[in-house]
Amino acid sequence: DLSELMPIKSPDKVAFPASSFGHKRILIVEDNEELRTFLRQTFEESYVIYQAADGQAALDIAIEKVPDLIISDVMMPRMNGIELCKAVKERFETSHIPFIILSAKDALAIKIEGLESGADFYFAKPLSIDLLLLTVHNIFEQSAKLKLKYTNDYLSEATELVHSEKDKSFIQEL
């Protein structure tokens, strides 16, 4: 019964902040076409979406496109979500990508296995779509804050290393 796996819509609609992350790319990996379509439709208004029906196809897309986030089911043909997460986290080019696991299995051992594989978050199905949307938004917001912090710190250090006004002006403009 697919209704057991479909996301739960909360009765009180959560007010989501306007997304400034429209250029962010999400890879949705789900072998259930109905759920994959639902997730794509949920996120495509705010993000660029790639999709795959199994872990092997998803790994190929992740290597080629390097998305900003991966949301993956666990039980899939060819390569399951745990194997996909390990493969993504082992590759230098993709190891930084946040990974969310969705699973119909809510057992503690499965959650631990998912997080041990390198996943950042684990959601049991049926999941709250509002909670998933907020989690994705928060992941991107935190990423933006870290990028700004490290860019500012690097700029401060670079500015301190130069001595002439011309060099300082160049660094500031850069």
PDB file of C-alpha atoms in Angstrom:
ATOM      1  CA  ASP A   1       0.000   0.000   0.000  1.00  0.00           C
ATOM      2  CA  LEU A   2       1.685   3.189  -1.234  1.00  0.00           C
ATOM      3  CA  SER A   3      -0.262   5.407   1.156  1.00  0.00           C
ATOM      4  CA  GLU A   4       1.922   4.111   3.981  1.00  0.00           C
ATOM      5  CA  LEU A   5       5.020   5.505   2.264  1.00  0.00           C
ATOM      6  CA  MET A   6       3.677   8.828   1.041  1.00  0.00           C
ATOM      7  CA  PRO A   7       4.656  11.992   2.893  1.00  0.00           C
ATOM      8  CA  ILE A   8       2.406  13.392   5.558  1.00  0.00           C
ATOM      9  CA  LYS A   9       1.114  16.901   4.985  1.00  0.00           C
ATOM     10  CA  SER A  10       0.647  18.744   8.227  1.00  0.00           C
ATOM     11  CA  PRO A  11      -2.820  20.193   8.873  1.00  0.00           C
ATOM     12  CA  ASP A  12      -1.361  23.580   9.748  1.00  0.00           C
ATOM     13  CA  LYS A  13       0.702  24.694   6.782  1.00  0.00           C
ATOM     14  CA  VAL A  14       4.195  25.699   7.842  1.00  0.00           C
ATOM     15  CA  ALA A  15       5.228  29.101   6.533  1.00  0.00           C
ATOM     16  CA  PHE A  16       8.449  28.531   4.660  1.00  0.00           C
ATOM     17  CA  PRO A  17      10.850  31.398   4.194  1.00  0.00           C
ATOM     18  CA  ALA A  18      11.156  32.613   0.612  1.00  0.00           C
ATOM     19  CA  SER A  19      13.956  30.576  -0.889  1.00  0.00           C
ATOM     20  CA  SER A  20      17.032  32.401  -2.080  1.00  0.00           C
ATOM     21  CA  PHE A  21      18.532  29.054  -3.023  1.00  0.00           C
ATOM     22  CA  GLY A  22      16.863  28.697  -6.449  1.00  0.00           C
ATOM     23  CA  HIS A  23      20.148  27.789  -8.096  1.00  0.00           C
ATOM     24  CA  LYS A  24      20.708  24.893  -5.682  1.00  0.00           C
ATOM     25  CA  ARG A  25      20.473  21.424  -7.196  1.00  0.00           C
ATOM     26  CA  ILE A  26      18.875  18.428  -5.498  1.00  0.00           C
ATOM     27  CA  LEU A  27      19.195  14.817  -6.626  1.00  0.00           C
ATOM     28  CA  ILE A  28      16.130  12.753  -5.669  1.00  0.00           C
ATOM     29  CA  VAL A  29      16.706   8.992  -5.678  1.00  0.00           C
ATOM     30  CA  GLU A  30      13.588   6.876  -5.302  1.00  0.00           C
ATOM     31  CA  ASP A  31      12.508   3.713  -7.128  1.00  0.00           C
ATOM     32  CA  ASN A  32       8.820   4.370  -6.449  1.00  0.00           C
ATOM     33  CA  GLU A  33       7.808   6.574  -9.385  1.00  0.00           C
ATOM     34  CA  GLU A  34       4.790   8.063  -7.597  1.00  0.00           C
ATOM     35  CA  LEU A  35       6.816   9.153  -4.568  1.00  0.00           C
ATOM     36  CA  ARG A  36       9.714  10.371  -6.752  1.00  0.00           C
ATOM     37  CA  THR A  37       7.280  12.501  -8.771  1.00  0.00           C
ATOM     38  CA  PHE A  38       5.697  13.879  -5.587  1.00  0.00           C
ATOM     39  CA  LEU A  39       9.106  14.847  -4.189  1.00  0.00           C
ATOM     40  CA  ARG A  40      10.172  16.390  -7.509  1.00  0.00           C
ATOM     41  CA  GLN A  41       6.982  18.466  -7.659  1.00  0.00           C
ATOM     42  CA  THR A  42       7.443  19.540  -4.039  1.00  0.00           C
ATOM     43  CA  PHE A  43      10.977  20.833  -4.588  1.00  0.00           C
ATOM     44  CA  GLU A  44      11.030  21.962  -8.227  1.00  0.00           C
ATOM     45  CA  GLU A  45       9.424  25.340  -7.464  1.00  0.00           C
ATOM     46  CA  SER A  46      12.469  26.319  -5.409  1.00  0.00           C
ATOM     47  CA  TYR A  47      15.335  24.153  -6.663  1.00  0.00           C
ATOM     48  CA  VAL A  48      16.802  22.510  -9.762  1.00  0.00           C
ATOM     49  CA  ILE A  49      15.932  18.810  -9.587  1.00  0.00           C
ATOM     50  CA  TYR A  50      17.723  15.728 -10.907  1.00  0.00           C
ATOM     51  CA  GLN A  51      16.140  12.313 -10.373  1.00  0.00           C
ATOM     52  CA  ALA A  52      17.118   8.665 -10.487  1.00  0.00           C
ATOM     53  CA  ALA A  53      15.236   5.410  -9.915  1.00  0.00           C
ATOM     54  CA  ASP A  54      18.180   3.479  -8.428  1.00  0.00           C
ATOM     55  CA  GLY A  55      21.471   4.025  -6.657  1.00  0.00           C
ATOM     56  CA  GLN A  56      23.751   3.258  -9.602  1.00  0.00           C
ATOM     57  CA  ALA A  57      22.035   5.785 -11.883  1.00  0.00           C
ATOM     58  CA  ALA A  58      22.128   8.277  -8.997  1.00  0.00           C
ATOM     59  CA  LEU A  59      25.868   7.792  -8.490  1.00  0.00           C
ATOM     60  CA  ASP A  60      26.466   8.489 -12.178  1.00  0.00           C
ATOM     61  CA  ILE A  61      24.401  11.698 -11.932  1.00  0.00           C
ATOM     62  CA  ALA A  62      26.130  12.731  -8.690  1.00  0.00           C
ATOM     63  CA  ILE A  63      29.561  12.366 -10.290  1.00  0.00           C
ATOM     64  CA  GLU A  64      28.551  14.206 -13.459  1.00  0.00           C
ATOM     65  CA  LYS A  65      26.360  16.991 -11.998  1.00  0.00           C
ATOM     66  CA  VAL A  66      27.679  17.281  -8.396  1.00  0.00           C
ATOM     67  CA  PRO A  67      24.325  18.312  -6.853  1.00  0.00           C
ATOM     68  CA  ASP A  68      24.124  20.406  -3.692  1.00  0.00           C
ATOM     69  CA  LEU A  69      22.022  17.784  -1.847  1.00  0.00           C
ATOM     70  CA  ILE A  70      20.966  14.157  -2.287  1.00  0.00           C
ATOM     71  CA  ILE A  71      17.690  12.755  -0.956  1.00  0.00           C
ATOM     72  CA  SER A  72      17.625   8.973  -1.290  1.00  0.00           C
ATOM     73  CA  ASP A  73      15.453   5.997  -0.465  1.00  0.00           C
ATOM     74  CA  VAL A  74      17.205   2.993   1.092  1.00  0.00           C
ATOM     75  CA  MET A  75      15.635  -0.010  -0.634  1.00  0.00           C
ATOM     76  CA  MET A  76      16.317   0.217  -4.387  1.00  0.00           C
ATOM     77  CA  PRO A  77      17.516  -2.046  -7.200  1.00  0.00           C
ATOM     78  CA  ARG A  78      21.163  -2.230  -8.403  1.00  0.00           C
ATOM     79  CA  MET A  79      22.567  -0.131  -5.517  1.00  0.00           C
ATOM     80  CA  ASN A  80      20.687   0.655  -2.320  1.00  0.00           C
ATOM     81  CA  GLY A  81      20.705   4.018  -0.556  1.00  0.00           C
ATOM     82  CA  ILE A  82      23.272   2.992   2.073  1.00  0.00           C
ATOM     83  CA  GLU A  83      25.705   1.823  -0.633  1.00  0.00           C
ATOM     84  CA  LEU A  84      25.027   5.008  -2.610  1.00  0.00           C
ATOM     85  CA  CYS A  85      25.735   7.177   0.429  1.00  0.00           C
ATOM     86  CA  LYS A  86      29.023   5.363   1.102  1.00  0.00           C
ATOM     87  CA  ALA A  87      30.057   5.700  -2.559  1.00  0.00           C
ATOM     88  CA  VAL A  88      29.212   9.422  -2.599  1.00  0.00           C
ATOM     89  CA  LYS A  89      31.031  10.108   0.682  1.00  0.00           C
ATOM     90  CA  GLU A  90      34.137   8.128  -0.402  1.00  0.00           C
ATOM     91  CA  ARG A  91      34.711  10.182  -3.576  1.00  0.00           C
ATOM     92  CA  PHE A  92      36.612  13.438  -3.104  1.00  0.00           C
ATOM     93  CA  GLU A  93      34.476  15.240  -5.705  1.00  0.00           C
ATOM     94  CA  THR A  94      31.186  14.345  -3.990  1.00  0.00           C
ATOM     95  CA  SER A  95      32.103  13.799  -0.328  1.00  0.00           C
ATOM     96  CA  HIS A  96      30.892  17.280   0.689  1.00  0.00           C
ATOM     97  CA  ILE A  97      27.331  16.740  -0.580  1.00  0.00           C
ATOM     98  CA  PRO A  98      24.761  16.598   2.244  1.00  0.00           C
ATOM     99  CA  PHE A  99      22.834  13.305   2.130  1.00  0.00           C
ATOM    100  CA  ILE A 100      19.327  12.642   3.440  1.00  0.00           C
ATOM    101  CA  ILE A 101      18.098   9.050   3.716  1.00  0.00           C
ATOM    102  CA  LEU A 102      14.400   8.199   3.490  1.00  0.00           C
ATOM    103  CA  SER A 103      13.362   4.728   4.626  1.00  0.00           C
ATOM    104  CA  ALA A 104      10.231   2.751   5.306  1.00  0.00           C
ATOM    105  CA  LYS A 105      12.231   1.020   8.039  1.00  0.00           C
ATOM    106  CA  ASP A 106      12.228   2.894  11.322  1.00  0.00           C
ATOM    107  CA  ALA A 107      14.330   0.389  13.311  1.00  0.00           C
ATOM    108  CA  LEU A 108      17.207   1.837  15.309  1.00  0.00           C
ATOM    109  CA  ALA A 109      19.735  -0.535  13.684  1.00  0.00           C
ATOM    110  CA  ILE A 110      18.760   0.720  10.212  1.00  0.00           C
ATOM    111  CA  LYS A 111      19.009   4.356  11.342  1.00  0.00           C
ATOM    112  CA  ILE A 112      22.468   3.704  12.777  1.00  0.00           C
ATOM    113  CA  GLU A 113      23.590   1.944   9.580  1.00  0.00           C
ATOM    114  CA  GLY A 114      22.330   4.896   7.542  1.00  0.00           C
ATOM    115  CA  LEU A 115      24.138   7.468   9.633  1.00  0.00           C
ATOM    116  CA  GLU A 116      27.302   5.338   9.775  1.00  0.00           C
ATOM    117  CA  SER A 117      27.335   5.345   5.973  1.00  0.00           C
ATOM    118  CA  GLY A 118      27.860   9.108   6.131  1.00  0.00           C
ATOM    119  CA  ALA A 119      24.261  10.300   5.815  1.00  0.00           C
ATOM    120  CA  ASP A 120      23.548  13.647   7.427  1.00  0.00           C
ATOM    121  CA  PHE A 121      19.864  13.013   8.174  1.00  0.00           C
ATOM    122  CA  TYR A 122      17.532  10.017   8.353  1.00  0.00           C
ATOM    123  CA  PHE A 123      13.774  10.275   7.869  1.00  0.00           C
ATOM    124  CA  ALA A 124      11.385   7.369   8.391  1.00  0.00           C
ATOM    125  CA  LYS A 125       8.446   7.018   5.989  1.00  0.00           C
ATOM    126  CA  PRO A 126       5.819   8.211   6.065  1.00  0.00           C
ATOM    127  CA  LEU A 127       7.652  11.468   6.493  1.00  0.00           C
ATOM    128  CA  SER A 128       6.473  14.961   7.219  1.00  0.00           C
ATOM    129  CA  ILE A 129       6.975  16.902   3.992  1.00  0.00           C
ATOM    130  CA  ASP A 130       7.084  20.132   6.022  1.00  0.00           C
ATOM    131  CA  LEU A 131       9.909  18.770   8.167  1.00  0.00           C
ATOM    132  CA  LEU A 132      11.804  17.649   5.059  1.00  0.00           C
ATOM    133  CA  LEU A 133      11.353  21.049   3.379  1.00  0.00           C
ATOM    134  CA  LEU A 134      12.564  22.886   6.488  1.00  0.00           C
ATOM    135  CA  THR A 135      15.540  20.544   6.839  1.00  0.00           C
ATOM    136  CA  VAL A 136      16.578  21.136   3.222  1.00  0.00           C
ATOM    137  CA  HIS A 137      16.170  24.900   3.656  1.00  0.00           C
ATOM    138  CA  ASN A 138      18.264  24.823   6.856  1.00  0.00           C
ATOM    139  CA  ILE A 139      21.010  22.746   5.185  1.00  0.00           C
ATOM    140  CA  PHE A 140      21.323  25.323   2.404  1.00  0.00           C
ATOM    141  CA  GLU A 141      21.137  28.250   4.822  1.00  0.00           C
ATOM    142  CA  GLN A 142      23.905  26.777   7.003  1.00  0.00           C
ATOM    143  CA  SER A 143      26.029  26.137   3.912  1.00  0.00           C
ATOM    144  CA  ALA A 144      25.620  29.760   2.824  1.00  0.00           C
ATOM    145  CA  LYS A 145      26.594  31.017   6.298  1.00  0.00           C
ATOM    146  CA  LEU A 146      29.721  28.833   6.350  1.00  0.00           C
ATOM    147  CA  LYS A 147      30.701  29.968   2.868  1.00  0.00           C
ATOM    148  CA  LEU A 148      30.305  33.617   3.884  1.00  0.00           C
ATOM    149  CA  LYS A 149      32.279  33.117   7.101  1.00  0.00           C
ATOM    150  CA  TYR A 150      35.204  31.391   5.407  1.00  0.00           C
ATOM    151  CA  THR A 151      35.204  33.877   2.516  1.00  0.00           C
ATOM    152  CA  ASN A 152      35.292  36.798   4.964  1.00  0.00           C
ATOM    153  CA  ASP A 153      38.013  35.153   7.090  1.00  0.00           C
ATOM    154  CA  TYR A 154      40.114  34.447   3.992  1.00  0.00           C
ATOM    155  CA  LEU A 155      39.654  38.018   2.756  1.00  0.00           C
ATOM    156  CA  SER A 156      40.697  39.411   6.152  1.00  0.00           C
ATOM    157  CA  GLU A 157      43.824  37.251   6.218  1.00  0.00           C
ATOM    158  CA  ALA A 158      44.732  38.138   2.630  1.00  0.00           C
ATOM    159  CA  THR A 159      44.261  41.858   3.301  1.00  0.00           C
ATOM    160  CA  GLU A 160      46.547  41.666   6.343  1.00  0.00           C
ATOM    161  CA  LEU A 161      49.319  40.050   4.275  1.00  0.00           C
ATOM    162  CA  VAL A 162      49.617  42.876   1.750  1.00  0.00           C
ATOM    163  CA  HIS A 163      51.333  46.119   2.590  1.00  0.00           C
ATOM    164  CA  SER A 164      50.865  48.626  -0.218  1.00  0.00           C
ATOM    165  CA  GLU A 165      47.625  50.542  -0.635  1.00  0.00           C
ATOM    166  CA  LYS A 166      47.478  49.432  -4.270  1.00  0.00           C
ATOM    167  CA  ASP A 167      47.635  45.748  -3.231  1.00  0.00           C
ATOM    168  CA  LYS A 168      45.029  46.290  -0.493  1.00  0.00           C
ATOM    169  CA  SER A 169      42.723  47.937  -3.001  1.00  0.00           C
ATOM    170  CA  PHE A 170      43.213  45.043  -5.417  1.00  0.00           C
ATOM    171  CA  ILE A 171      42.424  42.449  -2.700  1.00  0.00           C
ATOM    172  CA  GLN A 172      39.311  44.385  -1.635  1.00  0.00           C
ATOM    173  CA  GLU A 173      38.080  44.546  -5.232  1.00  0.00           C
ATOM    174  CA  LEU A 174      38.864  40.877  -5.751  1.00  0.00           C
TER     175      LEU A 174
END
